[in-house]
Amino acid sequence: MKKLLFFLLSAVFLTPATAQTDPTTAVGGLPADTLTIDTVPAPLPWPLSLQVRLDSLVAAEPLLEVSQMGLMVFDLSADSTLYTYNHRHTLRPGSTMKLVTAIAALDRLGGNYKFRTSLYYTGQLDSCTLRGDLYCVGGMAPKFEQEDLSAFVQEIKALGIDTIRGRIVADKSMKEPDTLGWGWCWDDDNPVLSPLLVGKKDEFTERFAQQLMRAGVVVDAELAEGRLPERNTVAVCSCYHTLDQVLPRMMKDSDNLFAESVFYQLGLLQGGRPATLKSSRAVVNKLIEKVGLRPSDYIIADGSGLSLYNYLSPQLEVALLRYAWRNYDIRGHLYPVLPIAGQDGTLEKRMRRTAAAGNVHAKTGTLKAVTALGGYCRAANGHMLCFAIMNQGVMQINRGRDLQDRICVLLCDTP
């Protein structure tokens, strides 16, 4: 009897659950439901569940068999690294370079920094005639438009001037004379890197003279380039645009001229005019040092990401995103101007109807065979994350973007 009881108890407690193929089958004469052993694994804790899902996605991605990817995800709420994949590899950032430029500018200049275009004159006002020169001094203000030029004309009229006998001089001494960036493709749709533009075109003095004549001013003046004299000048007026006014178009629309204009403002911090690539890069390199990395590991070739010579890493972009998030004076100006997934800017048509829509705030980057994405999102557990994804060697850009979108959905949706 004891042996039979032992046999029955052994059948109950030692029979593996996998043997119960039919839930209605009785074992050892007892109802089957008394034998059920819960074999469903407990849910993985976050962030382990996220890491497992990202590992699975990366391992199964055919695009990574023929192209490169660098990825880093950082938990800002927990102050810890969540995930890395080739995060130290140096890759072309495309327009995610604008993240670097914007963060450096907000760190050193602040959102209230002013881009200035100014008008001066020299010589004498004889009755209603200016016998001297008008100087148009450029500050590489990318938002200077036709209406601003019209305001300059009205200021001339307000002085009572109806005739100009002298010169209209374009002062472009704010930056080095190169009008294309280092490493830009000659056949690309490149902006003109002139510090004196109107409507993004390098024809300031021509259009100014035309506007003056349309307003009834006699222009008996030659158009020239030169530098404003240090003495004997009279200020007429200035037009200002702040960095906060420039950033939305630079980031949401990925405007390259706006980014280069911001980049060259940094160069002025290094010792005055003209701002150069070298002086602007020096300011960015100081920021790289500030976040604990070595500038010599990267190449800063421009401010927009158009150059094929730029090389950054996901680690660097995440370090800068972390720095920006910790400093509200930067975050408060940067976060609102990043494109929002499924809503606006260069992310308007991406990640719609997913957990990432309205959640991911990030800068895109695209060059030939290059696509990148870097920014912020909120995870399902409420933690704030920052991330950088850089894909290179991608022959079909949409495949790279699709992979980035799937990664972002995992970041936002993993419980």
XYZ file of N, CA and C in Angstrom, residues 83-297:
645
model
N 21.712 50.358 -24.415
C 22.025 49.472 -25.523
C 23.105 50.100 -26.392
N 24.019 49.264 -26.869
C 25.030 49.727 -27.818
C 25.239 48.690 -28.902
N 25.549 49.180 -30.083
C 25.900 48.321 -31.218
C 26.823 49.151 -32.104
N 28.083 48.813 -32.119
C 29.072 49.578 -32.897
C 29.005 51.073 -32.573
N 28.778 51.407 -31.325
C 28.498 52.799 -30.971
C 29.725 53.698 -31.035
N 30.922 53.084 -31.081
C 32.137 53.898 -31.193
C 32.617 54.032 -32.637
N 31.958 53.365 -33.564
C 32.378 53.455 -34.965
C 32.151 54.871 -35.494
N 33.132 55.387 -36.221
C 32.980 56.711 -36.822
C 32.323 56.557 -38.190
N 31.215 57.267 -38.352
C 30.391 57.170 -39.551
C 29.971 58.563 -39.988
N 29.501 58.680 -41.206
C 29.006 59.963 -41.693
C 27.651 60.260 -41.055
N 27.499 61.443 -40.484
C 26.263 61.739 -39.741
C 25.144 62.311 -40.585
N 25.437 62.761 -41.827
C 24.416 63.498 -42.561
C 23.980 64.706 -41.741
N 22.716 65.036 -41.819
C 22.228 66.246 -41.145
C 22.042 66.101 -39.648
N 22.342 64.920 -39.072
C 22.386 64.889 -37.605
C 23.572 65.707 -37.100
N 24.455 66.120 -38.032
C 25.506 67.084 -37.684
C 24.895 68.367 -37.133
N 23.684 68.677 -37.552
C 23.011 69.891 -37.066
C 22.730 69.818 -35.565
N 22.591 68.612 -35.017
C 22.473 68.477 -33.563
C 23.728 69.020 -32.882
N 24.877 68.654 -33.408
C 26.150 69.105 -32.839
C 26.247 70.629 -32.907
N 25.913 71.181 -34.079
C 25.999 72.633 -34.271
C 25.036 73.364 -33.348
N 23.802 72.881 -33.268
C 22.792 73.547 -32.444
C 23.160 73.503 -30.965
N 23.622 72.360 -30.490
C 23.969 72.235 -29.072
C 25.170 73.117 -28.741
N 26.166 73.140 -29.631
C 27.335 74.003 -29.403
C 26.922 75.471 -29.378
N 26.019 75.867 -30.282
C 25.587 77.268 -30.346
C 24.779 77.655 -29.118
N 23.878 76.794 -28.692
C 23.080 77.110 -27.506
C 23.957 77.134 -26.259
N 24.970 76.298 -26.239
C 25.885 76.258 -25.095
C 26.713 77.536 -25.004
N 27.206 78.032 -26.144
C 28.116 79.175 -26.139
C 27.444 80.512 -26.424
N 26.377 80.512 -27.212
C 25.758 81.776 -27.627
C 24.438 82.051 -26.910
N 23.638 81.011 -26.696
C 22.324 81.181 -26.073
C 21.254 81.499 -27.096
N 20.012 81.208 -26.743
C 18.899 81.377 -27.664
C 18.626 82.816 -28.069
N 19.075 83.780 -27.269
C 18.828 85.192 -27.579
C 19.929 85.824 -28.427
N 20.923 85.055 -28.800
C 22.000 85.580 -29.633
C 21.424 86.166 -30.921
N 21.969 87.304 -31.353
C 21.411 88.024 -32.505
C 22.314 87.919 -33.735
N 21.699 87.536 -34.853
C 22.325 87.637 -36.171
C 22.004 89.042 -36.693
N 23.021 89.776 -37.093
C 22.797 91.189 -37.421
C 23.251 91.520 -38.841
N 22.404 92.258 -39.551
C 22.762 92.869 -40.835
C 22.587 94.374 -40.650
N 23.623 95.147 -40.982
C 23.607 96.573 -40.645
C 23.880 97.447 -41.867
N 23.393 98.692 -41.756
C 23.566 99.671 -42.825
C 24.216 100.925 -42.246
N 25.289 101.392 -42.894
C 26.014 102.595 -42.490
C 26.212 103.483 -43.718
N 26.572 104.723 -43.454
C 27.033 105.556 -44.571
C 28.255 106.356 -44.153
N 29.019 106.734 -45.153
C 30.157 107.633 -44.965
C 29.963 108.832 -45.900
N 30.697 109.911 -45.661
C 30.579 111.091 -46.512
C 29.634 112.118 -45.914
N 29.059 112.966 -46.781
C 28.242 114.076 -46.331
C 26.837 114.010 -46.920
N 25.890 114.432 -46.090
C 24.526 114.629 -46.573
C 24.409 116.087 -47.010
N 24.307 116.320 -48.301
C 24.200 117.664 -48.866
C 22.771 117.854 -49.345
N 21.974 118.567 -48.508
C 20.541 118.687 -48.778
C 19.956 117.276 -48.783
N 19.433 116.801 -49.890
C 18.847 115.455 -49.961
C 19.763 114.469 -50.666
N 21.008 114.864 -50.856
C 21.941 114.018 -51.591
C 23.025 113.474 -50.666
N 23.227 112.154 -50.720
C 24.338 111.547 -49.995
C 25.538 111.512 -50.929
N 26.564 112.304 -50.584
C 27.810 112.284 -51.339
C 28.811 111.445 -50.542
N 28.662 110.151 -50.744
C 29.487 109.204 -49.991
C 29.022 107.789 -50.297
N 29.351 106.875 -49.416
C 29.090 105.457 -49.666
C 28.088 104.894 -48.654
N 27.274 103.963 -49.140
C 26.435 103.140 -48.260
C 27.148 101.815 -48.043
N 27.289 101.398 -46.792
C 27.928 100.120 -46.463
C 26.883 99.148 -45.918
N 26.746 98.022 -46.586
C 25.854 96.951 -46.134
C 26.736 95.893 -45.482
N 26.642 95.756 -44.176
C 27.554 94.897 -43.417
C 26.833 93.605 -43.047
N 27.318 92.484 -43.572
C 26.671 91.201 -43.362
C 27.125 90.492 -42.104
N 26.166 89.862 -41.445
C 26.467 89.044 -40.272
C 26.050 87.602 -40.476
N 25.903 87.186 -41.734
C 25.469 85.852 -42.109
C 24.129 85.523 -41.451
N 23.173 86.427 -41.650
C 21.816 86.252 -41.113
C 20.957 85.557 -42.157
N 20.629 84.285 -41.970
C 19.943 83.533 -43.021
C 18.483 83.920 -43.203
N 17.906 84.610 -42.222
C 16.489 84.973 -42.313
C 16.266 86.343 -42.955
N 17.326 86.999 -43.393
C 17.157 88.318 -44.003
C 16.440 88.145 -45.339
N 15.261 88.759 -45.456
C 14.400 88.579 -46.626
C 14.100 89.918 -47.298
N 13.279 89.866 -48.327
C 12.942 91.051 -49.104
C 12.308 92.139 -48.249
N 11.460 91.749 -47.298
C 10.821 92.763 -46.461
C 11.823 93.482 -45.569
N 12.872 92.794 -45.166
C 13.925 93.446 -44.382
C 14.691 94.449 -45.242
N 14.930 94.076 -46.496
C 15.588 94.994 -47.413
C 14.717 96.236 -47.648
N 13.410 96.022 -47.740
C 12.497 97.158 -47.898
C 12.552 98.085 -46.695
N 12.737 97.510 -45.512
C 12.860 98.335 -44.299
C 14.129 99.187 -44.356
N 15.212 98.644 -44.910
C 16.432 99.430 -45.089
C 16.171 100.622 -46.017
N 15.432 100.368 -47.086
C 15.097 101.447 -48.032
C 14.296 102.533 -47.330
N 13.357 102.140 -46.513
C 12.536 103.118 -45.800
C 13.358 103.947 -44.832
N 14.393 103.337 -44.236
C 15.275 104.095 -43.342
C 16.065 105.143 -44.110
N 16.485 104.807 -45.331
C 17.172 105.787 -46.179
C 16.223 106.939 -46.520
N 15.002 106.607 -46.853
C 14.005 107.636 -47.169
C 13.723 108.513 -45.948
N 13.697 107.883 -44.774
C 13.417 108.634 -43.550
C 14.499 109.659 -43.247
N 15.711 109.433 -43.742
C 16.793 110.410 -43.572
C 16.668 111.579 -44.543
N 15.694 111.491 -45.440
C 15.495 112.553 -46.418
C 16.357 112.415 -47.655
N 17.024 111.281 -47.807
C 17.920 111.076 -48.960
C 17.098 110.698 -50.186
N 17.267 111.448 -51.262
C 16.612 111.068 -52.513
C 17.610 110.830 -53.641
N 18.918 111.048 -53.348
C 19.959 110.813 -54.347
C 21.202 110.264 -53.652
N 21.807 109.259 -54.267
C 23.050 108.681 -53.732
C 24.123 108.797 -54.798
N 25.183 109.512 -54.466
C 26.317 109.674 -55.385
C 27.565 109.139 -54.675
N 27.937 107.952 -55.040
C 29.079 107.309 -54.396
C 29.080 105.827 -54.714
N 29.140 104.996 -53.679
C 29.137 103.552 -53.882
C 28.145 102.889 -52.933
N 27.653 101.718 -53.327
C 26.940 100.831 -52.419
C 27.855 99.634 -52.215
N 28.365 99.491 -50.993
C 29.458 98.554 -50.730
C 28.952 97.373 -49.899
N 29.258 96.177 -50.373
C 28.950 94.959 -49.619
C 30.148 94.592 -48.747
N 29.956 94.621 -47.432
C 31.003 94.216 -46.494
C 30.743 92.764 -46.093
N 31.556 91.874 -46.639
C 31.419 90.441 -46.375
C 32.572 89.912 -45.537
N 33.142 90.777 -44.733
C 34.346 90.426 -43.989
C 34.072 89.565 -42.771
N 32.797 89.280 -42.489
C 32.466 88.492 -41.300
C 33.046 87.080 -41.353
N 33.160 86.484 -42.561
C 33.686 85.124 -42.671
C 34.676 85.014 -43.823
N 35.365 83.902 -43.845
C 36.315 83.631 -44.924
C 35.587 83.625 -46.265
N 36.288 83.898 -47.365
C 35.603 84.121 -48.643
C 35.046 82.878 -49.330
N 35.425 81.679 -48.903
C 34.918 80.479 -49.568
C 33.394 80.436 -49.498
N 32.765 80.189 -50.636
C 31.299 80.153 -50.675
C 30.745 78.732 -50.676
N 31.629 77.729 -50.718
C 31.232 76.333 -50.587
C 31.976 75.712 -49.420
N 31.374 74.696 -48.799
C 31.997 74.054 -47.657
C 33.034 73.024 -48.053
N 33.891 72.680 -47.112
C 34.946 71.688 -47.310
C 34.304 70.303 -47.446
N 34.559 69.648 -48.581
C 34.024 68.306 -48.776
C 32.614 68.280 -49.332
N 32.103 69.437 -49.809
C 30.787 69.446 -50.444
C 30.907 68.959 -51.889
N 29.907 68.243 -52.352
C 29.874 67.806 -53.748
C 29.527 68.995 -54.638
N 30.315 69.201 -55.672
C 30.128 70.372 -56.534
C 28.769 70.363 -57.227
N 28.207 69.149 -57.479
C 26.952 69.066 -58.225
C 25.738 68.931 -57.310
N 25.926 69.167 -56.016
C 24.797 69.098 -55.077
C 24.073 70.432 -55.050
N 22.918 70.461 -54.399
C 22.154 71.700 -54.258
C 22.670 72.444 -53.030
N 23.810 73.105 -53.197
C 24.502 73.708 -52.064
C 24.085 75.155 -51.848
N 23.975 75.573 -50.586
C 23.746 76.991 -50.311
C 25.015 77.791 -50.546
N 24.877 79.094 -50.745
C 26.020 79.985 -50.921
C 26.431 80.518 -49.554
N 27.664 80.263 -49.168
C 28.123 80.656 -47.846
C 28.653 82.086 -47.855
N 27.755 83.015 -48.126
C 28.101 84.433 -48.072
C 27.485 85.033 -46.815
N 28.199 85.941 -46.158
C 27.628 86.569 -44.959
C 26.626 87.673 -45.262
N 26.414 87.980 -46.547
C 25.490 89.063 -46.900
C 24.523 88.544 -47.968
N 23.411 88.010 -47.500
C 22.424 87.406 -48.383
C 21.070 88.075 -48.200
N 20.252 87.978 -49.229
C 18.856 88.381 -49.119
C 18.037 87.297 -49.805
N 17.082 86.739 -49.075
C 16.331 85.621 -49.615
C 17.224 84.447 -49.965
N 18.312 84.252 -49.219
C 19.279 83.165 -49.395
C 20.110 83.298 -50.670
N 20.053 84.471 -51.325
C 20.794 84.687 -52.561
C 21.885 85.747 -52.358
N 23.004 85.540 -53.044
C 24.153 86.432 -52.908
C 24.043 87.579 -53.920
N 23.039 88.409 -53.726
C 22.807 89.538 -54.638
C 22.266 90.732 -53.866
N 22.838 90.945 -52.696
C 22.327 91.946 -51.776
C 22.368 93.349 -52.369
N 23.553 93.796 -52.804
C 23.673 95.191 -53.252
C 22.876 95.436 -54.527
N 22.814 94.454 -55.416
C 22.027 94.614 -56.640
C 20.552 94.841 -56.316
N 20.037 94.006 -55.427
C 18.615 94.136 -55.086
C 18.353 95.381 -54.250
N 19.318 95.772 -53.440
C 19.167 96.992 -52.647
C 19.076 98.207 -53.571
N 19.963 98.264 -54.566
C 19.928 99.382 -55.523
C 18.601 99.413 -56.281
N 18.116 98.257 -56.683
C 16.838 98.197 -57.395
C 15.693 98.679 -56.514
N 15.700 98.255 -55.247
C 14.637 98.668 -54.321
C 14.676 100.182 -54.082
N 15.875 100.734 -53.966
C 16.007 102.179 -53.782
C 15.418 102.933 -54.970
N 15.739 102.485 -56.162
C 15.228 103.165 -57.358
C 13.712 103.038 -57.474
N 13.176 101.885 -57.113
C 11.717 101.717 -57.145
C 11.034 102.660 -56.154
N 11.768 102.986 -55.099
C 11.213 103.884 -54.086
C 11.431 105.351 -54.439
N 11.988 105.617 -55.615
C 12.158 107.000 -56.055
C 13.493 107.611 -55.720
N 14.449 106.820 -55.233
C 15.780 107.334 -54.918
C 16.654 107.225 -56.172
N 17.324 108.307 -56.505
C 18.255 108.291 -57.633
C 19.550 107.631 -57.171
N 19.927 106.545 -57.841
C 21.138 105.808 -57.461
C 22.199 106.039 -58.530
N 23.083 106.996 -58.258
C 24.224 107.263 -59.147
C 25.451 106.716 -58.438
N 25.489 105.367 -58.324
C 26.506 104.732 -57.484
C 26.941 103.420 -58.106
N 28.214 103.093 -57.926
C 28.693 101.791 -58.364
C 28.544 100.784 -57.232
N 28.406 99.520 -57.610
C 28.315 98.450 -56.618
C 29.713 97.889 -56.407
N 30.082 97.694 -55.147
C 31.453 97.277 -54.853
C 31.470 96.385 -53.618
N 32.618 95.791 -53.361
C 32.851 95.054 -52.123
C 33.988 95.726 -51.378
N 33.874 95.747 -50.067
C 34.902 96.385 -49.258
C 34.600 96.191 -47.792
N 35.373 96.853 -46.960
C 35.205 96.724 -45.518
C 34.851 98.074 -44.921
N 33.921 98.050 -43.995
C 33.489 99.274 -43.336
C 34.675 99.952 -42.653
N 34.893 101.232 -42.928
C 35.987 101.943 -42.241
C 35.768 101.960 -40.728
N 36.849 102.022 -39.999
C 36.755 102.019 -38.542
C 36.282 103.362 -38.002
N 36.445 104.444 -38.775
C 36.060 105.776 -38.291
C 35.225 106.487 -39.343
N 34.596 107.551 -38.871
C 33.813 108.435 -39.747
C 32.672 107.704 -40.469
N 32.020 106.843 -39.733
C 30.842 106.161 -40.269
C 29.624 106.550 -39.448
N 28.465 106.502 -40.080
C 27.196 106.817 -39.405
C 26.279 105.603 -39.544
N 25.791 105.108 -38.404
C 24.882 103.965 -38.433
C 23.498 104.417 -38.873
N 22.930 103.709 -39.824
C 21.568 104.000 -40.285
C 20.567 103.093 -39.580
N 20.775 101.790 -39.669
C 19.854 100.853 -39.035
C 20.471 99.459 -39.039
N 19.856 98.559 -38.287
C 20.263 97.154 -38.261
C 19.034 96.272 -38.220
N 19.158 95.093 -38.786
C 18.097 94.089 -38.737
C 18.611 92.911 -37.913
N 17.795 92.466 -36.955
C 18.216 91.399 -36.060
C 17.286 90.185 -36.182
N 17.891 89.006 -36.098
C 17.142 87.767 -35.920
C 17.880 86.963 -34.851
N 17.146 86.364 -33.936
C 17.771 85.622 -32.847
C 18.024 84.172 -33.247
N 18.886 83.526 -32.477
C 19.138 82.100 -32.690
C 17.848 81.305 -32.543
N 16.994 81.682 -31.593
C 15.721 80.987 -31.430
C 14.833 81.104 -32.671
N 14.969 82.179 -33.417
C 14.204 82.330 -34.656
C 14.804 81.525 -35.801
N 16.089 81.271 -35.728
C 16.790 80.536 -36.787
C 16.658 79.021 -36.612
N 16.653 78.553 -35.363
C 16.698 77.115 -35.092
C 15.524 76.310 -35.668
N 14.271 76.784 -35.622
C 13.188 75.938 -36.145
C 13.388 75.511 -37.594
N 13.757 76.441 -38.449
C 13.963 76.068 -39.852
C 15.213 75.216 -40.017
N 16.224 75.494 -39.240
C 17.453 74.703 -39.286
C 17.193 73.253 -38.903
N 16.373 73.023 -37.884
C 16.185 71.677 -37.357
C 14.951 70.982 -37.941
N 13.815 71.645 -37.915
C 12.588 71.013 -38.433
C 12.694 70.725 -39.926
N 13.190 71.717 -40.683
C 13.268 71.584 -42.140
C 14.641 71.165 -42.627
N 15.601 71.062 -41.712
C 16.976 70.686 -42.042
C 17.589 71.624 -43.076
N 17.445 72.928 -42.858
C 17.970 73.921 -43.792
C 19.480 74.058 -43.612
N 20.216 73.780 -44.685
C 21.679 73.758 -44.604
C 22.293 75.145 -44.449
N 21.737 76.144 -45.140
C 22.268 77.494 -44.996
C 22.102 77.989 -43.563
N 20.965 77.722 -42.960
C 20.722 78.159 -41.587
C 21.754 77.516 -40.645
N 22.039 76.235 -40.874
C 23.010 75.542 -40.023
C 24.413 76.115 -40.199
N 24.799 76.407 -41.444
C 26.124 76.979 -41.676
C 26.224 78.380 -41.087
N 25.139 79.128 -41.140
C 25.142 80.469 -40.539
C 25.379 80.385 -39.038
N 24.750 79.416 -38.394
C 24.958 79.216 -36.957
C 26.404 78.782 -36.697
N 26.898 77.868 -37.508
C 28.254 77.344 -37.342
C 29.295 78.453 -37.384
N 29.152 79.392 -38.324
C 30.153 80.454 -38.459
C 30.012 81.532 -37.384
N 28.860 81.622 -36.727
C 28.790 82.509 -35.567
C 29.731 82.018 -34.475
N 29.869 80.692 -34.376
C 30.779 80.129 -33.376
C 32.211 80.559 -33.634
N 32.580 80.654 -34.918
C 33.945 81.025 -35.255
C 34.333 82.402 -34.769
N 33.343 83.302 -34.654
C 33.634 84.651 -34.180
C 34.091 84.660 -32.728
N 33.745 83.601 -31.983
C 34.141 83.523 -30.577
C 35.635 83.274 -30.416
N 36.279 82.821 -31.474
C 37.679 82.416 -31.389
C 38.668 83.504 -31.771
N 38.225 84.728 -31.887
C 39.200 85.774 -32.181
C 38.786 86.729 -33.269
N 37.496 86.893 -33.467
C 37.054 87.946 -34.361
C 36.972 87.527 -35.808
N 36.962 88.552 -36.676
C 36.700 88.361 -38.089
C 37.995 88.108 -38.852
N 37.943 87.305 -39.904
C 36.764 86.577 -40.356
C 36.622 85.238 -39.621
N 35.379 84.790 -39.479
C 35.142 83.446 -38.963
C 35.573 82.442 -40.025
N 36.183 81.362 -39.586
C 36.686 80.351 -40.515
C 36.201 78.973 -40.083
N 36.370 78.021 -40.978
C 36.076 76.637 -40.602
C 36.910 76.235 -39.397
N 38.170 76.607 -39.392
C 39.066 76.234 -38.301
C 38.597 76.827 -36.973
N 38.223 78.101 -36.980
C 37.806 78.737 -35.726
C 36.460 78.209 -35.250
N 35.569 77.907 -36.168
C 34.264 77.349 -35.788
C 34.426 75.938 -35.248
N 35.264 75.156 -35.924
C 35.518 73.781 -35.470
C 36.121 73.773 -34.070
N 36.970 74.751 -33.772
C 37.626 74.797 -32.464
C 36.610 74.900 -31.336
N 35.525 75.638 -31.563
C 34.493 75.768 -30.535
C 33.773 74.433 -30.337
N 33.462 73.747 -31.428
C 32.813 72.436 -31.334
C 33.733 71.445 -30.624
N 35.021 71.501 -30.938
C 35.962 70.582 -30.301
C 36.054 70.798 -28.795
N 35.919 72.037 -28.363
C 35.918 72.306 -26.917
C 34.706 71.657 -26.248
N 33.576 71.653 -26.948
C 32.387 71.002 -26.402
C 32.595 69.489 -26.346
N 33.222 68.927 -27.368
C 33.506 67.486 -27.359
C 34.378 67.128 -26.163
N 35.370 67.958 -25.877
C 36.201 67.735 -24.699
C 35.387 67.852 -23.419
N 34.461 68.796 -23.404
C 33.650 69.018 -22.206
C 32.807 67.796 -21.861
N 32.357 67.050 -22.867
C 31.534 65.862 -22.599
C 32.397 64.613 -22.412
N 33.714 64.786 -22.359
C 34.596 63.688 -21.985
C 35.128 62.850 -23.126
N 35.060 63.338 -24.355
C 35.575 62.593 -25.499
C 36.709 63.363 -26.160
N 37.404 62.712 -27.100
C 38.580 63.313 -27.731
C 38.229 63.856 -29.113
N 38.424 65.137 -29.348
C 38.136 65.707 -30.664
C 38.910 65.037 -31.786
N 40.097 64.542 -31.496
C 40.914 63.922 -32.540
C 40.304 62.630 -33.076
N 39.303 62.092 -32.386
C 38.639 60.873 -32.847
C 37.597 61.148 -33.921
